[in-house]
Short mmCIF file of C-alpha atoms and ligand atoms in Angstrom, two decimals:
data_model
loop_
_atom_site.label_atom_id
_atom_site.label_comp_id
_atom_site.label_asym_id
_atom_site.label_seq_id
_atom_site.Cartn_x
_atom_site.Cartn_y
_atom_site.Cartn_z
CA UNK A 188 26.40 -17.04 16.44
CA UNK A 189 24.77 -18.61 13.38
CA UNK A 190 24.15 -21.86 15.23
CA UNK A 191 21.72 -19.94 17.47
CA UNK A 192 20.21 -17.37 15.11
CA UNK A 193 18.87 -17.52 11.56
CA UNK A 194 18.20 -14.72 9.10
CA UNK A 195 15.44 -15.31 6.55
CA UNK A 196 14.05 -13.14 3.78
CA UNK A 197 11.19 -13.12 1.32
CA UNK A 198 11.37 -11.47 -2.08
CA UNK A 199 11.08 -7.84 -0.91
CA UNK A 200 14.78 -7.08 -0.48
CA UNK A 201 17.10 -10.13 -0.52
CA UNK A 202 20.17 -7.92 -1.06
CA UNK A 203 19.63 -6.09 2.25
CA UNK A 204 19.09 -9.41 4.08
CA UNK A 205 22.33 -10.72 2.54
CA UNK A 206 24.24 -7.59 3.62
CA UNK A 207 22.85 -7.87 7.16
CA UNK A 208 23.83 -11.55 7.36
CA UNK A 209 27.29 -10.64 6.04
CA UNK A 210 27.68 -7.99 8.76
CA UNK A 211 26.85 -10.71 11.29
CA UNK A 212 29.37 -13.08 9.72
CA UNK A 213 26.92 -15.54 8.19
CA UNK A 214 24.47 -16.22 5.39
CA UNK A 215 20.75 -15.91 4.79
CA UNK A 216 19.05 -19.24 5.59
CA UNK A 217 17.33 -21.09 2.77
CA UNK A 218 13.57 -20.76 2.28
CA UNK A 219 11.31 -21.23 -0.70
CA UNK A 220 9.12 -18.13 -1.09
CA UNK A 221 7.29 -18.36 -4.40
CA UNK A 222 3.72 -18.51 -5.76
CA UNK A 223 1.22 -21.26 -6.45
CA UNK A 224 -0.27 -21.24 -9.93
CA UNK A 225 -3.20 -19.11 -8.73
CA UNK A 226 -0.93 -16.43 -7.23
CA UNK A 227 -1.15 -17.51 -3.59
CA UNK A 228 2.09 -17.22 -1.62
CA UNK A 229 3.94 -20.55 -1.23
CA UNK A 230 6.52 -20.85 1.58
CA UNK A 231 8.76 -23.66 2.78
CA UNK A 232 11.47 -23.10 5.39
CA UNK A 233 14.40 -25.21 4.24
CA UNK A 234 16.43 -25.60 7.43
CA UNK A 235 15.72 -26.72 10.97
CA UNK A 236 14.79 -23.72 13.17
CA UNK A 237 13.73 -25.53 16.37
CA UNK A 238 14.73 -23.41 19.35
CA UNK A 239 16.36 -20.74 17.19
CA UNK A 240 16.26 -16.94 17.45
CA UNK A 241 14.89 -16.13 14.00
CA UNK A 242 14.89 -12.78 12.16
CA UNK A 243 12.83 -12.26 8.99
CA UNK A 244 14.05 -9.29 6.96
CA UNK A 245 11.24 -7.96 4.78
CA UNK A 246 10.36 -4.30 4.15
CA UNK A 247 6.69 -3.90 3.26
CA UNK A 248 7.57 -1.75 0.28
CA UNK A 249 5.84 -1.98 -3.14
CA UNK A 250 4.36 -4.38 -4.10
CA UNK A 251 3.14 -3.79 -0.53
CA UNK A 252 0.44 -6.45 -0.31
CA UNK A 253 2.64 -9.17 -1.84
CA UNK A 254 5.52 -8.36 0.51
CA UNK A 255 3.27 -8.14 3.55
CA UNK A 256 1.62 -11.50 2.80
CA UNK A 257 5.02 -13.14 2.28
CA UNK A 258 6.14 -11.81 5.67
CA UNK A 259 2.99 -13.02 7.46
CA UNK A 260 3.13 -16.47 5.88
CA UNK A 261 6.86 -16.84 6.60
CA UNK A 262 6.22 -15.99 10.25
CA UNK A 263 3.43 -18.58 10.37
CA UNK A 264 5.72 -21.23 8.87
CA UNK A 265 8.53 -20.40 11.33
CA UNK A 266 6.18 -20.50 14.31
CA UNK A 267 4.87 -23.92 13.26
CA UNK A 268 8.48 -25.05 12.80
CA UNK A 269 9.12 -24.31 16.52
CA UNK A 270 11.39 -21.26 16.23
CA UNK A 271 12.10 -20.04 19.79
CA UNK A 272 11.56 -16.38 18.94
CA UNK A 273 10.59 -14.64 15.71
CA UNK A 274 11.54 -11.02 15.05
CA UNK A 275 9.98 -9.29 12.03
CA UNK A 276 12.69 -6.97 10.71
CA UNK A 277 10.72 -4.38 8.74
CA UNK A 278 13.17 -1.69 7.57
CA UNK A 279 10.27 0.10 5.87
CA UNK A 280 6.86 -0.29 7.53
CA UNK A 281 4.26 0.20 4.80
CA UNK A 282 0.68 1.39 5.39
CA UNK A 283 2.15 3.66 8.12
CA UNK A 284 0.56 6.78 6.67
CA UNK A 285 -2.92 5.44 7.46
CA UNK A 286 -2.36 5.76 11.19
CA UNK A 287 -5.45 7.66 12.40
CA UNK A 288 -9.08 8.31 11.58
CA UNK A 289 -8.69 11.77 10.08
CA UNK A 290 -11.87 11.53 7.98
CA UNK A 291 -15.16 9.71 8.46
CA UNK A 292 -15.27 6.03 7.46
CA UNK A 293 -11.54 5.48 6.88
CA UNK A 294 -9.48 2.56 8.27
CA UNK A 295 -6.47 2.68 10.58
CA UNK A 296 -4.49 0.32 8.40
CA UNK A 297 -1.25 0.66 10.38
CA UNK A 298 -3.05 -0.82 13.39
CA UNK A 299 -4.53 -3.61 11.28
CA UNK A 300 -1.04 -4.51 10.01
CA UNK A 301 0.29 -4.52 13.59
CA UNK A 302 -2.52 -6.93 14.56
CA UNK A 303 -1.82 -9.17 11.57
CA UNK A 304 1.88 -9.44 12.45
CA UNK A 305 1.11 -10.33 16.05
CA UNK A 306 -1.55 -12.90 15.14
CA UNK A 307 0.79 -14.47 12.58
CA UNK A 308 3.23 -15.14 15.43
CA UNK A 309 5.82 -12.33 15.51
CA UNK A 310 7.36 -12.04 18.98
CA UNK A 311 9.14 -8.75 18.30
CA UNK A 312 9.48 -6.11 15.61
CA UNK A 313 12.59 -4.23 14.53
CA UNK A 314 11.93 -1.23 12.30
CA UNK A 315 13.45 2.01 11.06
CA UNK A 316 12.15 5.58 10.91
CA UNK A 317 8.44 4.88 11.28
CA UNK A 318 6.28 7.53 9.62
CA UNK A 319 4.75 8.24 13.02
CA UNK A 320 6.41 7.20 16.29
CA UNK A 321 2.99 6.48 17.84
CA UNK A 322 2.68 3.37 15.62
CA UNK A 323 4.92 1.68 18.21
CA UNK A 324 1.89 1.72 20.50
CA UNK A 325 -0.16 -0.28 17.97
CA UNK A 326 1.91 -3.32 18.96
CA UNK A 327 1.55 -5.23 22.23
CA UNK A 328 4.85 -7.00 21.58
CA UNK A 329 8.29 -5.36 21.96
CA UNK A 330 9.23 -3.06 19.08
CA UNK A 331 12.68 -1.60 18.57
CA UNK A 332 12.66 1.61 16.55
CA UNK A 333 15.91 2.62 14.86
CA UNK A 334 16.75 5.94 13.19
CA UNK A 335 18.87 6.45 10.07
CA UNK A 336 20.09 9.85 11.32
CA UNK A 337 23.61 8.66 12.18
CA UNK A 338 24.08 7.19 8.71
CA UNK A 339 23.04 10.48 7.06
CA UNK A 340 25.04 12.63 9.50
CA UNK A 341 28.14 10.61 8.65
CA UNK A 342 27.49 11.15 4.93
CA UNK A 343 26.86 14.89 5.17
CA UNK A 344 29.74 15.43 7.61
CA UNK A 345 32.09 14.37 4.82
CA UNK A 346 30.76 17.06 2.49
CA UNK A 347 32.21 20.52 2.94
CA UNK A 348 28.86 22.12 3.74
CA UNK A 349 29.39 23.09 7.38
CA UNK A 350 29.43 26.76 8.50
CA UNK A 351 26.82 27.55 5.88
CA UNK A 352 24.31 24.76 6.36
CA UNK A 353 20.62 24.78 7.24
CA UNK A 354 18.56 21.65 7.94
CA UNK A 355 15.04 22.02 6.60
CA UNK A 356 11.97 20.11 7.70
CA UNK A 357 9.50 19.86 4.78
CA UNK A 358 6.56 20.01 7.21
CA UNK A 359 5.76 20.88 10.80
CA UNK A 360 5.58 17.20 11.81
CA UNK A 361 9.27 16.70 11.01
CA UNK A 362 10.67 19.45 13.24
CA UNK A 363 11.90 17.19 16.02
CA UNK A 364 13.94 15.08 13.64
CA UNK A 365 15.24 18.13 11.74
CA UNK A 366 16.34 19.69 15.04
CA UNK A 367 18.30 16.52 15.86
CA UNK A 368 20.08 16.76 12.48
CA UNK A 369 20.79 20.47 12.97
CA UNK A 370 22.30 19.78 16.37
CA UNK A 371 24.47 16.97 15.09
CA UNK A 372 25.69 18.93 12.05
CA UNK A 373 25.99 22.28 13.89
CA UNK A 374 23.60 23.72 11.32
CA UNK A 375 20.71 26.17 11.33
CA UNK A 376 17.05 25.07 11.22
CA UNK A 377 14.17 26.02 8.92
CA UNK A 378 10.65 24.70 8.35
CA UNK A 379 8.47 24.62 5.26
CA UNK A 380 4.84 25.56 5.70
CA UNK A 381 3.41 22.69 3.59
CA UNK A 382 -0.23 22.18 2.57
CA UNK A 383 -1.35 18.81 1.22
CA UNK A 384 -3.87 19.28 -1.60
CA UNK A 385 -4.42 15.55 -2.25
CA UNK A 386 -2.54 12.30 -1.42
CA UNK A 387 -0.24 12.98 -4.41
CA UNK A 388 0.10 16.76 -4.38
CA UNK A 389 1.40 19.40 -1.96
CA UNK A 390 2.16 23.12 -2.02
CA UNK A 391 4.95 24.76 -0.05
CA UNK A 392 3.78 28.19 0.99
CA UNK A 393 6.40 29.81 3.23
CA UNK A 394 9.83 29.09 4.63
CA UNK A 395 10.15 29.77 8.34
CA UNK A 396 13.83 30.44 9.04
CA UNK A 397 16.86 32.02 7.39
CA UNK A 398 17.97 30.21 4.22
CA UNK A 399 19.24 32.96 1.92
CA UNK A 400 22.76 32.15 0.66
CA UNK A 401 22.77 28.87 2.63
CA UNK A 402 23.21 25.25 1.61
CA UNK A 403 20.12 23.33 2.66
CA UNK A 404 19.44 19.68 3.53
CA UNK A 405 15.78 18.71 3.54
CA UNK A 406 15.19 15.75 5.86
CA UNK A 407 12.17 13.46 5.65
CA UNK A 408 11.13 9.89 6.37
CA UNK A 409 9.59 8.99 2.98
CA UNK A 410 9.76 10.16 -0.58
CA UNK A 411 6.79 8.77 -2.52
CA UNK A 412 5.70 10.99 -5.44
CA UNK A 413 8.40 13.52 -4.51
CA UNK A 414 5.84 16.32 -4.39
CA UNK A 415 6.66 17.37 -0.79
CA UNK A 416 10.40 17.68 -1.42
CA UNK A 417 10.17 19.21 -4.89
CA UNK A 418 7.74 21.89 -3.72
CA UNK A 419 9.90 22.54 -0.64
CA UNK A 420 13.00 22.88 -2.82
CA UNK A 421 11.17 25.35 -5.09
CA UNK A 422 10.24 27.46 -2.08
CA UNK A 423 13.84 27.31 -0.82
CA UNK A 424 15.15 28.48 -4.21
CA UNK A 425 12.63 31.34 -4.22
CA UNK A 426 14.00 32.32 -0.82
CA UNK A 427 17.57 32.48 -2.15
CA UNK A 428 19.07 29.14 -0.96
CA UNK A 429 22.31 27.89 -2.52
CA UNK A 430 22.64 24.11 -3.03
CA UNK A 431 19.70 21.99 -1.92
CA UNK A 432 20.14 18.37 -0.81
CA UNK A 433 17.59 15.93 0.54
CA UNK A 434 18.14 13.10 3.05
CA UNK A 435 15.22 10.67 3.09
CA UNK A 436 15.20 7.27 4.81
CA UNK A 437 12.71 5.42 2.60
CA UNK A 438 13.09 5.98 -1.17
CA UNK A 439 9.74 4.65 -2.34
CA UNK A 440 9.91 6.88 -5.45
CA UNK A 441 6.47 6.08 -6.84
CA UNK A 442 5.01 7.16 -10.18
CA UNK A 443 7.44 9.47 -12.07
CA UNK A 444 9.24 10.65 -8.91
CA UNK A 445 12.74 9.98 -10.28
CA UNK A 446 12.14 12.05 -13.42
CA UNK A 447 10.62 14.83 -11.31
CA UNK A 448 13.61 14.82 -8.94
CA UNK A 449 15.96 14.97 -11.93
CA UNK A 450 14.16 18.08 -13.19
CA UNK A 451 13.90 19.69 -9.76
CA UNK A 452 15.95 22.20 -7.74
CA UNK A 453 17.33 19.32 -5.64
CA UNK A 454 21.03 18.82 -6.31
CA UNK A 455 21.25 15.40 -4.69
CA UNK A 456 18.76 13.05 -3.07
CA UNK A 457 20.34 10.71 -0.52
CA UNK A 458 18.23 7.68 0.47
CA UNK A 459 18.95 4.48 2.40
CA UNK A 460 18.64 0.90 1.20
CA UNK A 461 15.66 0.27 3.52
CA UNK A 462 13.79 -0.55 0.29
CA UNK A 463 15.32 -1.78 -2.96
CA UNK A 464 16.12 0.71 -5.73
CA UNK A 465 15.33 -1.07 -9.01
CA UNK A 466 17.63 -0.36 -11.99
CA UNK A 467 15.00 1.79 -13.74
CA UNK A 468 14.95 4.12 -10.70
CA UNK A 469 18.71 4.66 -10.58
CA UNK A 470 19.79 8.21 -11.33
CA UNK A 471 23.01 10.24 -11.03
CA UNK A 472 21.06 12.52 -8.68
CA UNK A 473 20.23 9.67 -6.28
CA UNK A 474 22.80 8.37 -3.79
CA UNK A 475 22.09 5.31 -1.63
CA UNK A 476 23.64 4.86 1.82
CA UNK A 477 23.31 1.52 3.58
CA UNK A 478 21.53 0.72 6.84
CA UNK A 479 22.64 -2.94 6.74
CA UNK A 480 25.23 -2.54 9.50
CA UNK A 481 22.79 -0.53 11.65
CA UNK A 482 20.17 -3.29 11.35
CA UNK A 483 22.83 -6.00 11.73
CA UNK A 484 24.17 -4.47 14.92
CA UNK A 485 20.62 -4.13 16.30
CA UNK A 486 19.92 -7.81 15.51
CA UNK A 487 23.15 -8.82 17.26
CA UNK A 488 22.24 -6.78 20.34
CA UNK A 489 18.66 -8.08 20.42
CA UNK A 490 19.98 -11.65 20.24
CA UNK A 491 22.50 -11.00 23.02
CA UNK A 492 19.83 -9.22 25.12
CA UNK A 493 21.95 -6.04 25.10
CA UNK A 494 20.76 -2.46 24.89
CA UNK A 495 20.32 -1.00 21.41
CA UNK A 496 19.81 2.61 22.46
CA UNK A 497 23.49 3.35 21.80
CA UNK A 498 22.66 2.95 18.09
CA UNK A 499 20.40 5.97 17.97
CA UNK A 500 21.56 8.25 20.73
CA UNK A 501 21.68 11.75 19.31
C1 R5P B 234 4.54 13.28 5.07
O1 R5P B 234 4.07 13.50 6.15
C2 R5P B 234 5.80 12.48 4.89
O2 R5P B 234 6.76 12.76 5.87
C3 R5P B 234 6.37 12.69 3.52
O3 R5P B 234 6.73 14.04 3.38
C4 R5P B 234 5.41 12.33 2.43
O4 R5P B 234 4.80 11.10 2.72
C5 R5P B 234 6.10 12.25 1.10
O5 R5P B 234 5.18 11.98 0.10
P1 R5P B 234 5.35 12.61 -1.35
O6 R5P B 234 6.76 12.31 -1.80
O7 R5P B 234 4.31 11.90 -2.19
O8 R5P B 234 5.10 14.08 -1.23
#
């Protein structure tokens, strides 16, 4: 297979790229991705890619602008090196929360990023748990959207939480996903009535659903400051919940989120490796489950022109 496909990575998450390549039975291809003395991104693809099916693994996680520019410039280099097809594998799609004009004079940055990727030369995109499914429509090239649900369901199935479990959506927008978890884990369903006070602060007002005496799993796509989950967990505790877990695909964990999680009512936060977890963010309360095989299998199927829907059928 590795004579027909190549996996490349920038500096965003080389470990994930390596794990994906390992799943596929090969290695990440060599590329220089560094900086010129003035800070500009310097790229050189160090193997022949003529006619190859190329996948660039690069979440646009913090430092978002650096990682995004690396991805764009790598795609440009690969296009000019005559790759047959270039797929941007973006396990975490940054800027996704700016996806509509909800106030006067604000940008739709998610659309701008989609345009940039296409203009750079991406032929396809493979991504995971987009903040808003509609972002798929910002692209006029094929986009495959994966879900981490099966990875989390496998993890929570092994815990002895069944019979007394409720899946909780921390806001109204997450109900569909929470319902899918509840169905898969034969659990109840509850929703937090969340109000966002500012980009970094939320309040959880009410819990809609029965949580008293139940173990709860909050499910969400992103944890940034942690405010949404911590406030939701507080509201669940007030309503008499037993143990509270959280399953979140993208562990961005900005500002002092880790410390706040450690001091919160959340017993365990389970995140995926869609973005790297630097050593200073490691905590006994945080468990990481891998999406490398999910992404690897999707890459294999894309290369072989096979369906990938089997990977996220609920
Ligand atoms: C909101 O719509 C998202 O699904 C997340 O709940 C939110 O982005 C998390 O942000 P924070 O951790 O800062 O509350």
